[in-house]
Amino acid sequence: INAEYMGISALLVLRSRMSGGKKVVAYFYDDEIGNFYYGSGHPMKPHRMRMAHNLILAYGLYKKMEIYRPTLLSEEHMTRFHSDDYVHFLQHVSPDNNHEYSTELNRYNMDVDCPVFDGLFKFCQMSSGGSVGGAYKLNRGSADIAINWSGGLHHAKKSEASGFCYINDIVLAILELLKYHARVLYIDIDIHHGDGVEEAFYTTDRVMTVSFHKYGDYFPGTGGINDVGVNRGRNYAINFPLHDGIDDVSFEQIFRQVIGRVMDTYRPGAVVMQCGADSLVGDRLGCFNVTLKGHGACVDFVKQYNVPLLLVGGGGYTIRNVARCWAYETSIALDSKLSDELPYNNYYEYYGPDFQLHLTPSNMENLNSQQYLEKTTGIVFDILRQMPHAPSVQYSKQIPRDPELENPEENPDIRIQPWESDSLMEDEREFYDESDVADPSSTAQYRQTMHMDL
């Protein structure tokens, strides 16, 4: 082993693995992320990331992780996937000048779902910087698991915003992982189909996408069982369409069966998992009956494969449950058990009246019959059988250093001390009645854009 090349942190991870020690977890968070505001009545609330982080602090989980402030990703780095003109537009548009960009607003699908708000581009930089930074740490061997709950914006397209998403941090992170890994697996348990990520890698076998989602008259309207990829990517896009009301038992059953078969067949070098919390029971835009235990069981199952793992956020519109979910799944990454009684924290009043961590399932009907789930699982297995076993590809084992992602002088990794975090005043507009959230039936139209061919 070339110690100078790997670096001390990577050797510490290797030593931990060889001694059977716990996984090294790198956690990315910027306390400014909660200041951004999509607008009055908009269901996307960046404030939820601050709430999740506060729970992570209150439970003491921060003591067990390496905590980093993400680099603000550059315009140039974003154009490794997104078109130059689209990124340039995001960098320069603002609420003050958007009247000058009427043509571009229409071209780039900037509408009610994807509004122009103060600090939009910086928000994109933070969100994507955490995911790409996490992928970079996984590549260098300085972490086993990387977490960026402000990422997971899986709907963004190459030249278009979509579904509250502007820059696709997941695609950029996967491109970073592909510098070192021959194959990367993307798993999506958001209630909405991971269309932006699937579309980006629809023609390549170096990335397999697997999405479990509500399908039918539901945004974004894609992700049918027969959408399997094209050309070299045929059979490397897996979709498991679901109906309303799926519960923990059913969700965990299909997840274990499908992902178990995918891991055995595809053998990825790294996994990116989008943990959208809108698939939880009680979500304002969702219609599933999955609790934290069922959602978290999926994360735990993937973690057991001991493959470099990047966990990112995503949807989630009942923000007290989003915070519960991501704090709980952080504990899963750390092999730490949490008390069901929530510790006192800055947002304690949000969690009433029970002030408990775990959620109770509702009495809604599960419209996913056992027969339907078994039939769909069988179709997925048939697709996987048509796939060549673990495709090989030539790639470099060397991991080039990226000054933008390291840059220790201008933007060093900063451990966030508990007394420093959450010291900012919250935007008073974030204190709202969650029952007043906008209509859950988003009607933003899916548009076909160009695929990436790697």
mmCIF file of N, CA and C in Angstrom, residues 322-444:
data_model
loop_
_atom_site.group_PDB
_atom_site.id
_atom_site.type_symbol
_atom_site.label_atom_id
_atom_site.label_comp_id
_atom_site.label_asym_id
_atom_site.label_seq_id
_atom_site.Cartn_x
_atom_site.Cartn_y
_atom_site.Cartn_z
ATOM 1 N N VAL A 322 -39.589 13.940 8.445
ATOM 2 C CA VAL A 322 -38.330 13.928 7.694
ATOM 3 C C VAL A 322 -37.154 13.963 8.661
ATOM 4 N N ALA A 323 -37.222 14.868 9.640
ATOM 5 C CA ALA A 323 -36.144 14.972 10.628
ATOM 6 C C ALA A 323 -35.997 13.675 11.417
ATOM 7 N N ARG A 324 -37.127 13.100 11.832
ATOM 8 C CA ARG A 324 -37.084 11.813 12.537
ATOM 9 C C ARG A 324 -36.381 10.755 11.689
ATOM 10 N N CYS A 325 -36.786 10.685 10.421
ATOM 11 C CA CYS A 325 -36.285 9.641 9.522
ATOM 12 C C CYS A 325 -34.780 9.730 9.330
ATOM 13 N N TRP A 326 -34.283 10.915 9.019
ATOM 14 C CA TRP A 326 -32.866 11.029 8.687
ATOM 15 C C TRP A 326 -31.974 10.950 9.918
ATOM 16 N N ALA A 327 -32.495 11.355 11.073
ATOM 17 C CA ALA A 327 -31.740 11.132 12.307
ATOM 18 C C ALA A 327 -31.664 9.629 12.590
ATOM 19 N N TYR A 328 -32.784 8.944 12.414
ATOM 20 C CA TYR A 328 -32.810 7.496 12.650
ATOM 21 C C TYR A 328 -31.878 6.759 11.688
ATOM 22 N N GLU A 329 -31.889 7.158 10.415
ATOM 23 C CA GLU A 329 -31.039 6.450 9.453
ATOM 24 C C GLU A 329 -29.565 6.820 9.611
ATOM 25 N N THR A 330 -29.294 7.979 10.190
ATOM 26 C CA THR A 330 -27.914 8.272 10.583
ATOM 27 C C THR A 330 -27.471 7.305 11.679
ATOM 28 N N SER A 331 -28.359 7.023 12.606
ATOM 29 C CA SER A 331 -28.016 6.078 13.682
ATOM 30 C C SER A 331 -27.787 4.672 13.132
ATOM 31 N N ILE A 332 -28.512 4.312 12.094
ATOM 32 C CA ILE A 332 -28.310 2.994 11.466
ATOM 33 C C ILE A 332 -26.923 2.922 10.837
ATOM 34 N N ALA A 333 -26.524 3.996 10.169
ATOM 35 C CA ALA A 333 -25.191 4.028 9.583
ATOM 36 C C ALA A 333 -24.109 3.880 10.647
ATOM 37 N N LEU A 334 -24.406 4.359 11.847
ATOM 38 C CA LEU A 334 -23.427 4.345 12.941
ATOM 39 C C LEU A 334 -23.575 3.134 13.858
ATOM 40 N N ASP A 335 -24.517 2.242 13.571
ATOM 41 C CA ASP A 335 -24.789 1.100 14.460
ATOM 42 C C ASP A 335 -25.116 1.560 15.873
ATOM 43 N N SER A 336 -25.877 2.632 15.976
ATOM 44 C CA SER A 336 -26.245 3.180 17.282
ATOM 45 C C SER A 336 -27.758 3.086 17.473
ATOM 46 N N LYS A 337 -28.174 2.659 18.634
ATOM 47 C CA LYS A 337 -29.593 2.570 18.940
ATOM 48 C C LYS A 337 -30.059 3.874 19.574
ATOM 49 N N LEU A 338 -31.238 4.319 19.180
ATOM 50 C CA LEU A 338 -31.796 5.560 19.688
ATOM 51 C C LEU A 338 -32.997 5.285 20.581
ATOM 52 N N SER A 339 -33.135 6.069 21.623
ATOM 53 C CA SER A 339 -34.312 6.003 22.471
ATOM 54 C C SER A 339 -35.526 6.491 21.688
ATOM 55 N N ASP A 340 -36.666 5.854 21.925
ATOM 56 C CA ASP A 340 -37.879 6.293 21.241
ATOM 57 C C ASP A 340 -38.372 7.632 21.799
ATOM 58 N N GLU A 341 -37.966 7.961 22.982
ATOM 59 C CA GLU A 341 -38.311 9.255 23.568
ATOM 60 C C GLU A 341 -37.359 10.310 23.034
ATOM 61 N N LEU A 342 -37.882 11.274 22.319
ATOM 62 C CA LEU A 342 -37.032 12.278 21.689
ATOM 63 C C LEU A 342 -36.344 13.143 22.733
ATOM 64 N N PRO A 343 -35.051 13.390 22.563
ATOM 65 C CA PRO A 343 -34.362 14.304 23.471
ATOM 66 C C PRO A 343 -34.799 15.740 23.213
ATOM 67 N N TYR A 344 -34.682 16.562 24.222
ATOM 68 C CA TYR A 344 -35.048 17.959 24.034
ATOM 69 C C TYR A 344 -34.116 18.589 22.998
ATOM 70 N N ASN A 345 -34.678 19.398 22.124
ATOM 71 C CA ASN A 345 -33.889 20.047 21.079
ATOM 72 C C ASN A 345 -34.572 21.359 20.707
ATOM 73 N N ASN A 346 -33.944 22.105 19.814
ATOM 74 C CA ASN A 346 -34.450 23.442 19.464
ATOM 75 C C ASN A 346 -35.833 23.430 18.823
ATOM 76 N N TYR A 347 -36.264 22.268 18.313
ATOM 77 C CA TYR A 347 -37.548 22.181 17.611
ATOM 78 C C TYR A 347 -38.466 21.161 18.270
ATOM 79 N N TYR A 348 -38.305 21.016 19.560
ATOM 80 C CA TYR A 348 -39.033 19.982 20.302
ATOM 81 C C TYR A 348 -40.543 20.086 20.107
ATOM 82 N N GLU A 349 -41.054 21.324 20.011
ATOM 83 C CA GLU A 349 -42.507 21.508 19.916
ATOM 84 C C GLU A 349 -43.078 20.962 18.613
ATOM 85 N N TYR A 350 -42.247 20.787 17.599
ATOM 86 C CA TYR A 350 -42.717 20.249 16.323
ATOM 87 C C TYR A 350 -43.198 18.792 16.471
ATOM 88 N N TYR A 351 -42.689 18.083 17.463
ATOM 89 C CA TYR A 351 -42.879 16.633 17.521
ATOM 90 C C TYR A 351 -44.037 16.215 18.431
ATOM 91 N N GLY A 352 -44.816 17.187 18.891
ATOM 92 C CA GLY A 352 -45.966 16.863 19.723
ATOM 93 C C GLY A 352 -47.086 16.246 18.891
ATOM 94 N N PRO A 353 -48.054 15.576 19.492
ATOM 95 C CA PRO A 353 -48.212 15.528 20.951
ATOM 96 C C PRO A 353 -47.483 14.380 21.637
ATOM 97 N N ASP A 354 -46.898 13.440 20.865
ATOM 98 C CA ASP A 354 -46.314 12.251 21.499
ATOM 99 C C ASP A 354 -44.836 12.417 21.831
ATOM 100 N N PHE A 355 -44.127 13.234 21.076
ATOM 101 C CA PHE A 355 -42.699 13.472 21.279
ATOM 102 C C PHE A 355 -41.900 12.165 21.242
ATOM 103 N N GLN A 356 -42.298 11.283 20.325
ATOM 104 C CA GLN A 356 -41.623 9.998 20.131
ATOM 105 C C GLN A 356 -40.894 10.001 18.787
ATOM 106 N N LEU A 357 -39.860 9.167 18.715
ATOM 107 C CA LEU A 357 -39.100 9.048 17.461
ATOM 108 C C LEU A 357 -39.899 8.289 16.407
ATOM 109 N N HIS A 358 -40.425 7.149 16.777
ATOM 110 C CA HIS A 358 -41.025 6.257 15.788
ATOM 111 C C HIS A 358 -42.477 6.612 15.483
ATOM 112 N N LEU A 359 -42.893 6.252 14.260
ATOM 113 C CA LEU A 359 -44.221 6.556 13.758
ATOM 114 C C LEU A 359 -45.133 5.344 13.862
ATOM 115 N N THR A 360 -46.412 5.604 13.982
ATOM 116 C CA THR A 360 -47.411 4.539 14.028
ATOM 117 C C THR A 360 -48.064 4.421 12.659
ATOM 118 N N PRO A 361 -48.152 3.216 12.103
ATOM 119 C CA PRO A 361 -48.809 3.081 10.788
ATOM 120 C C PRO A 361 -50.281 3.433 10.879
ATOM 121 N N SER A 362 -50.831 3.891 9.751
ATOM 122 C CA SER A 362 -52.251 4.228 9.708
ATOM 123 C C SER A 362 -53.063 2.981 9.357
ATOM 124 N N ASN A 363 -54.366 3.138 9.300
ATOM 125 C CA ASN A 363 -55.235 2.010 8.943
ATOM 126 C C ASN A 363 -55.583 1.999 7.458
ATOM 127 N N MET A 364 -54.805 2.723 6.627
ATOM 128 C CA MET A 364 -55.105 2.756 5.200
ATOM 129 C C MET A 364 -54.903 1.376 4.570
ATOM 130 N N GLU A 365 -55.678 1.103 3.559
ATOM 131 C CA GLU A 365 -55.617 -0.200 2.894
ATOM 132 C C GLU A 365 -54.367 -0.307 2.043
ATOM 133 N N ASN A 366 -53.737 -1.468 2.102
ATOM 134 C CA ASN A 366 -52.586 -1.744 1.241
ATOM 135 C C ASN A 366 -53.112 -2.278 -0.094
ATOM 136 N N LEU A 367 -53.020 -1.454 -1.141
ATOM 137 C CA LEU A 367 -53.535 -1.848 -2.457
ATOM 138 C C LEU A 367 -52.543 -2.698 -3.243
ATOM 139 N N ASN A 368 -51.428 -3.033 -2.627
ATOM 140 C CA ASN A 368 -50.429 -3.903 -3.254
ATOM 141 C C ASN A 368 -50.633 -5.324 -2.739
ATOM 142 N N SER A 369 -51.374 -6.101 -3.486
ATOM 143 C CA SER A 369 -51.644 -7.470 -3.048
ATOM 144 C C SER A 369 -50.370 -8.307 -3.111
ATOM 145 N N GLN A 370 -50.355 -9.376 -2.344
ATOM 146 C CA GLN A 370 -49.200 -10.277 -2.366
ATOM 147 C C GLN A 370 -49.005 -10.844 -3.768
ATOM 148 N N GLN A 371 -50.100 -11.129 -4.446
ATOM 149 C CA GLN A 371 -50.009 -11.651 -5.817
ATOM 150 C C GLN A 371 -49.341 -10.627 -6.735
ATOM 151 N N TYR A 372 -49.731 -9.346 -6.599
ATOM 152 C CA TYR A 372 -49.127 -8.302 -7.432
ATOM 153 C C TYR A 372 -47.632 -8.161 -7.140
ATOM 154 N N LEU A 373 -47.266 -8.167 -5.877
ATOM 155 C CA LEU A 373 -45.861 -7.998 -5.509
ATOM 156 C C LEU A 373 -45.017 -9.173 -6.014
ATOM 157 N N GLU A 374 -45.542 -10.376 -5.899
ATOM 158 C CA GLU A 374 -44.806 -11.553 -6.376
ATOM 159 C C GLU A 374 -44.671 -11.538 -7.898
ATOM 160 N N LYS A 375 -45.730 -11.127 -8.578
ATOM 161 C CA LYS A 375 -45.672 -11.050 -10.043
ATOM 162 C C LYS A 375 -44.650 -10.014 -10.494
ATOM 163 N N THR A 376 -44.660 -8.836 -9.876
ATOM 164 C CA THR A 376 -43.731 -7.775 -10.255
ATOM 165 C C THR A 376 -42.305 -8.174 -9.925
ATOM 166 N N THR A 377 -42.103 -8.812 -8.783
ATOM 167 C CA THR A 377 -40.764 -9.297 -8.420
ATOM 168 C C THR A 377 -40.275 -10.306 -9.447
ATOM 169 N N GLY A 378 -41.159 -11.171 -9.900
ATOM 170 C CA GLY A 378 -40.784 -12.148 -10.923
ATOM 171 C C GLY A 378 -40.365 -11.487 -12.220
ATOM 172 N N ILE A 379 -41.070 -10.430 -12.618
ATOM 173 C CA ILE A 379 -40.700 -9.708 -13.837
ATOM 174 C C ILE A 379 -39.324 -9.076 -13.679
ATOM 175 N N VAL A 380 -39.072 -8.481 -12.500
ATOM 176 C CA VAL A 380 -37.751 -7.882 -12.241
ATOM 177 C C VAL A 380 -36.659 -8.939 -12.315
ATOM 178 N N PHE A 381 -36.918 -10.106 -11.742
ATOM 179 C CA PHE A 381 -35.921 -11.180 -11.800
ATOM 180 C C PHE A 381 -35.660 -11.615 -13.242
ATOM 181 N N ASP A 382 -36.709 -11.645 -14.058
ATOM 182 C CA ASP A 382 -36.527 -11.995 -15.472
ATOM 183 C C ASP A 382 -35.634 -10.969 -16.173
ATOM 184 N N ILE A 383 -35.816 -9.695 -15.857
ATOM 185 C CA ILE A 383 -34.975 -8.647 -16.444
ATOM 186 C C ILE A 383 -33.528 -8.839 -16.018
ATOM 187 N N LEU A 384 -33.323 -9.138 -14.746
ATOM 188 C CA LEU A 384 -31.953 -9.329 -14.245
ATOM 189 C C LEU A 384 -31.287 -10.551 -14.858
ATOM 190 N N ARG A 385 -32.087 -11.569 -15.161
ATOM 191 C CA ARG A 385 -31.509 -12.772 -15.788
ATOM 192 C C ARG A 385 -30.998 -12.486 -17.200
ATOM 193 N N GLN A 386 -31.558 -11.477 -17.850
ATOM 194 C CA GLN A 386 -31.118 -11.125 -19.202
ATOM 195 C C GLN A 386 -29.846 -10.281 -19.203
ATOM 196 N N MET A 387 -29.433 -9.862 -18.039
ATOM 197 C CA MET A 387 -28.268 -8.992 -17.916
ATOM 198 C C MET A 387 -27.005 -9.835 -17.827
ATOM 199 N N PRO A 388 -25.958 -9.495 -18.602
ATOM 200 C CA PRO A 388 -24.683 -10.203 -18.453
ATOM 201 C C PRO A 388 -24.191 -10.062 -17.024
ATOM 202 N N HIS A 389 -23.566 -11.109 -16.519
ATOM 203 C CA HIS A 389 -23.145 -11.092 -15.123
ATOM 204 C C HIS A 389 -21.993 -10.118 -14.918
ATOM 205 N N ALA A 390 -22.187 -9.135 -14.036
ATOM 206 C CA ALA A 390 -21.159 -8.173 -13.629
ATOM 207 C C ALA A 390 -20.312 -7.695 -14.797
ATOM 208 N N PRO A 391 -20.825 -6.797 -15.630
ATOM 209 C CA PRO A 391 -20.070 -6.314 -16.791
ATOM 210 C C PRO A 391 -18.719 -5.745 -16.385
ATOM 211 N N SER A 392 -17.727 -6.006 -17.223
ATOM 212 C CA SER A 392 -16.386 -5.506 -16.937
ATOM 213 C C SER A 392 -16.120 -4.280 -17.789
ATOM 214 N N VAL A 393 -15.279 -3.395 -17.267
ATOM 215 C CA VAL A 393 -14.926 -2.182 -17.988
ATOM 216 C C VAL A 393 -13.546 -1.760 -17.549
ATOM 217 N N GLN A 394 -12.768 -1.209 -18.462
ATOM 218 C CA GLN A 394 -11.452 -0.716 -18.109
ATOM 219 C C GLN A 394 -11.589 0.656 -17.467
ATOM 220 N N TYR A 395 -10.940 0.831 -16.328
ATOM 221 C CA TYR A 395 -10.958 2.116 -15.666
ATOM 222 C C TYR A 395 -9.724 2.214 -14.791
ATOM 223 N N SER A 396 -9.401 3.421 -14.407
ATOM 224 C CA SER A 396 -8.181 3.666 -13.642
ATOM 225 C C SER A 396 -8.419 3.415 -12.166
ATOM 226 N N LYS A 397 -7.480 2.726 -11.513
ATOM 227 C CA LYS A 397 -7.545 2.510 -10.081
ATOM 228 C C LYS A 397 -6.962 3.698 -9.318
ATOM 229 N N GLN A 398 -6.288 4.587 -10.006
ATOM 230 C CA GLN A 398 -5.757 5.761 -9.345
ATOM 231 C C GLN A 398 -6.859 6.784 -9.142
ATOM 232 N N ILE A 399 -6.797 7.472 -8.020
ATOM 233 C CA ILE A 399 -7.813 8.458 -7.679
ATOM 234 C C ILE A 399 -7.166 9.824 -7.742
ATOM 235 N N PRO A 400 -7.392 10.580 -8.806
ATOM 236 C CA PRO A 400 -6.778 11.903 -8.894
ATOM 237 C C PRO A 400 -7.323 12.842 -7.835
ATOM 238 N N ARG A 401 -6.442 13.650 -7.298
ATOM 239 C CA ARG A 401 -6.874 14.649 -6.319
ATOM 240 C C ARG A 401 -7.607 15.773 -7.050
ATOM 241 N N ASP A 402 -8.652 16.271 -6.426
ATOM 242 C CA ASP A 402 -9.448 17.356 -6.996
ATOM 243 C C ASP A 402 -9.316 18.565 -6.084
ATOM 244 N N PRO A 403 -8.590 19.595 -6.505
ATOM 245 C CA PRO A 403 -8.385 20.762 -5.645
ATOM 246 C C PRO A 403 -9.685 21.400 -5.182
ATOM 247 N N GLU A 404 -10.714 21.338 -6.031
ATOM 248 C CA GLU A 404 -11.986 21.958 -5.645
ATOM 249 C C GLU A 404 -12.596 21.274 -4.435
ATOM 250 N N LEU A 405 -12.420 19.946 -4.349
ATOM 251 C CA LEU A 405 -13.047 19.188 -3.281
ATOM 252 C C LEU A 405 -12.157 19.077 -2.045
ATOM 253 N N GLU A 406 -10.871 19.346 -2.200
ATOM 254 C CA GLU A 406 -9.979 19.333 -1.044
ATOM 255 C C GLU A 406 -9.741 20.760 -0.564
ATOM 256 N N ASN A 407 -8.983 21.518 -1.327
ATOM 257 C CA ASN A 407 -8.773 22.947 -1.085
ATOM 258 C C ASN A 407 -8.691 23.287 0.397
ATOM 259 N N PRO A 408 -7.685 22.755 1.111
ATOM 260 C CA PRO A 408 -7.664 22.902 2.566
ATOM 261 C C PRO A 408 -7.477 24.324 3.053
ATOM 262 N N GLU A 409 -6.988 25.221 2.213
ATOM 263 C CA GLU A 409 -6.752 26.589 2.667
ATOM 264 C C GLU A 409 -8.008 27.459 2.515
ATOM 265 N N GLU A 410 -8.646 27.381 1.348
ATOM 266 C CA GLU A 410 -9.765 28.277 1.097
ATOM 267 C C GLU A 410 -11.072 27.776 1.701
ATOM 268 N N ASN A 411 -11.254 26.452 1.696
ATOM 269 C CA ASN A 411 -12.524 25.909 2.191
ATOM 270 C C ASN A 411 -12.259 24.578 2.882
ATOM 271 N N PRO A 412 -11.653 24.625 4.076
ATOM 272 C CA PRO A 412 -11.263 23.379 4.740
ATOM 273 C C PRO A 412 -12.464 22.616 5.256
ATOM 274 N N ASP A 413 -12.256 21.307 5.509
ATOM 275 C CA ASP A 413 -13.281 20.537 6.201
ATOM 276 C C ASP A 413 -13.389 21.114 7.609
ATOM 277 N N ILE A 414 -14.600 21.444 8.016
ATOM 278 C CA ILE A 414 -14.797 22.095 9.304
ATOM 279 C C ILE A 414 -15.684 21.213 10.174
ATOM 280 N N ARG A 415 -15.153 20.771 11.307
ATOM 281 C CA ARG A 415 -15.985 20.029 12.254
ATOM 282 C C ARG A 415 -16.922 21.019 12.935
ATOM 283 N N ILE A 416 -18.190 20.724 12.922
ATOM 284 C CA ILE A 416 -19.172 21.622 13.508
ATOM 285 C C ILE A 416 -19.327 21.262 14.981
ATOM 286 N N GLN A 417 -18.966 22.163 15.835
ATOM 287 C CA GLN A 417 -19.084 21.918 17.263
ATOM 288 C C GLN A 417 -20.545 22.114 17.690
ATOM 289 N N PRO A 418 -20.980 21.394 18.716
ATOM 290 C CA PRO A 418 -22.389 21.488 19.112
ATOM 291 C C PRO A 418 -22.801 22.886 19.516
ATOM 292 N N TRP A 419 -21.873 23.662 20.105
ATOM 293 C CA TRP A 419 -22.241 25.011 20.512
ATOM 294 C C TRP A 419 -22.264 25.987 19.339
ATOM 295 N N GLU A 420 -21.720 25.571 18.167
ATOM 296 C CA GLU A 420 -21.723 26.442 17.003
ATOM 297 C C GLU A 420 -22.935 26.206 16.111
ATOM 298 N N SER A 421 -23.488 25.027 16.182
ATOM 299 C CA SER A 421 -24.546 24.670 15.238
ATOM 300 C C SER A 421 -25.874 25.294 15.624
ATOM 301 N N ASP A 422 -26.686 25.514 14.609
ATOM 302 C CA ASP A 422 -28.052 26.001 14.802
ATOM 303 C C ASP A 422 -28.128 27.301 15.590
ATOM 304 N N SER A 423 -27.107 28.148 15.448
ATOM 305 C CA SER A 423 -27.114 29.421 16.149
ATOM 306 C C SER A 423 -27.833 30.500 15.358
ATOM 307 N N LEU A 424 -28.133 30.219 14.083
ATOM 308 C CA LEU A 424 -28.791 31.224 13.247
ATOM 309 C C LEU A 424 -30.279 31.302 13.583
ATOM 310 N N MET A 425 -30.850 32.472 13.370
ATOM 311 C CA MET A 425 -32.290 32.637 13.548
ATOM 312 C C MET A 425 -33.017 31.996 12.377
ATOM 313 N N GLU A 426 -34.113 31.292 12.659
ATOM 314 C CA GLU A 426 -34.876 30.682 11.584
ATOM 315 C C GLU A 426 -35.715 31.742 10.881
ATOM 316 N N ASP A 427 -35.926 31.540 9.610
ATOM 317 C CA ASP A 427 -36.831 32.403 8.865
ATOM 318 C C ASP A 427 -38.225 32.252 9.455
ATOM 319 N N GLU A 428 -38.814 33.345 9.924
ATOM 320 C CA GLU A 428 -40.111 33.275 10.581
ATOM 321 C C GLU A 428 -41.189 32.686 9.683
ATOM 322 N N ARG A 429 -40.966 32.715 8.367
ATOM 323 C CA ARG A 429 -41.958 32.173 7.444
ATOM 324 C C ARG A 429 -41.989 30.652 7.487
ATOM 325 N N GLU A 430 -40.971 30.016 8.114
ATOM 326 C CA GLU A 430 -40.955 28.557 8.187
ATOM 327 C C GLU A 430 -41.909 28.031 9.254
ATOM 328 N N PHE A 431 -42.350 28.871 10.171
ATOM 329 C CA PHE A 431 -43.283 28.417 11.185
ATOM 330 C C PHE A 431 -44.697 28.520 10.621
ATOM 331 N N TYR A 432 -45.212 27.421 10.186
ATOM 332 C CA TYR A 432 -46.451 27.427 9.428
ATOM 333 C C TYR A 432 -47.281 26.215 9.823
ATOM 334 N N ASP A 433 -48.502 26.240 9.453
ATOM 335 C CA ASP A 433 -49.395 25.111 9.675
ATOM 336 C C ASP A 433 -49.218 24.133 8.528
ATOM 337 N N GLU A 434 -48.723 22.928 8.839
ATOM 338 C CA GLU A 434 -48.420 21.980 7.763
ATOM 339 C C GLU A 434 -49.669 21.565 6.995
ATOM 340 N N SER A 435 -50.831 21.755 7.570
ATOM 341 C CA SER A 435 -52.053 21.388 6.843
ATOM 342 C C SER A 435 -52.347 22.366 5.718
ATOM 343 N N ASP A 436 -51.615 23.488 5.701
ATOM 344 C CA ASP A 436 -51.847 24.487 4.657
ATOM 345 C C ASP A 436 -50.934 24.306 3.456
ATOM 346 N N VAL A 437 -50.184 23.204 3.424
ATOM 347 C CA VAL A 437 -49.268 22.975 2.321
ATOM 348 C C VAL A 437 -50.035 22.871 1.013
ATOM 349 N N ALA A 438 -49.365 23.244 -0.079
ATOM 350 C CA ALA A 438 -50.015 23.264 -1.391
ATOM 351 C C ALA A 438 -50.554 21.893 -1.787
ATOM 352 N N ASP A 439 -51.409 21.895 -2.770
ATOM 353 C CA ASP A 439 -52.039 20.681 -3.286
ATOM 354 C C ASP A 439 -51.007 19.629 -3.617
ATOM 355 N N PRO A 440 -51.132 18.393 -3.046
ATOM 356 C CA PRO A 440 -50.129 17.362 -3.257
ATOM 357 C C PRO A 440 -50.051 16.822 -4.664
ATOM 358 N N SER A 441 -51.045 17.018 -5.482
ATOM 359 C CA SER A 441 -51.030 16.415 -6.819
ATOM 360 C C SER A 441 -50.276 17.322 -7.784
ATOM 361 N N SER A 442 -48.939 17.195 -7.745
ATOM 362 C CA SER A 442 -48.122 17.999 -8.651
ATOM 363 C C SER A 442 -48.373 17.550 -10.079
ATOM 364 N N THR A 443 -48.546 18.502 -10.975
ATOM 365 C CA THR A 443 -48.864 18.152 -12.360
ATOM 366 C C THR A 443 -47.750 18.546 -13.321
ATOM 367 N N ALA A 444 -46.562 18.813 -12.752
ATOM 368 C CA ALA A 444 -45.448 19.167 -13.630
ATOM 369 C C ALA A 444 -45.250 18.064 -14.659
#
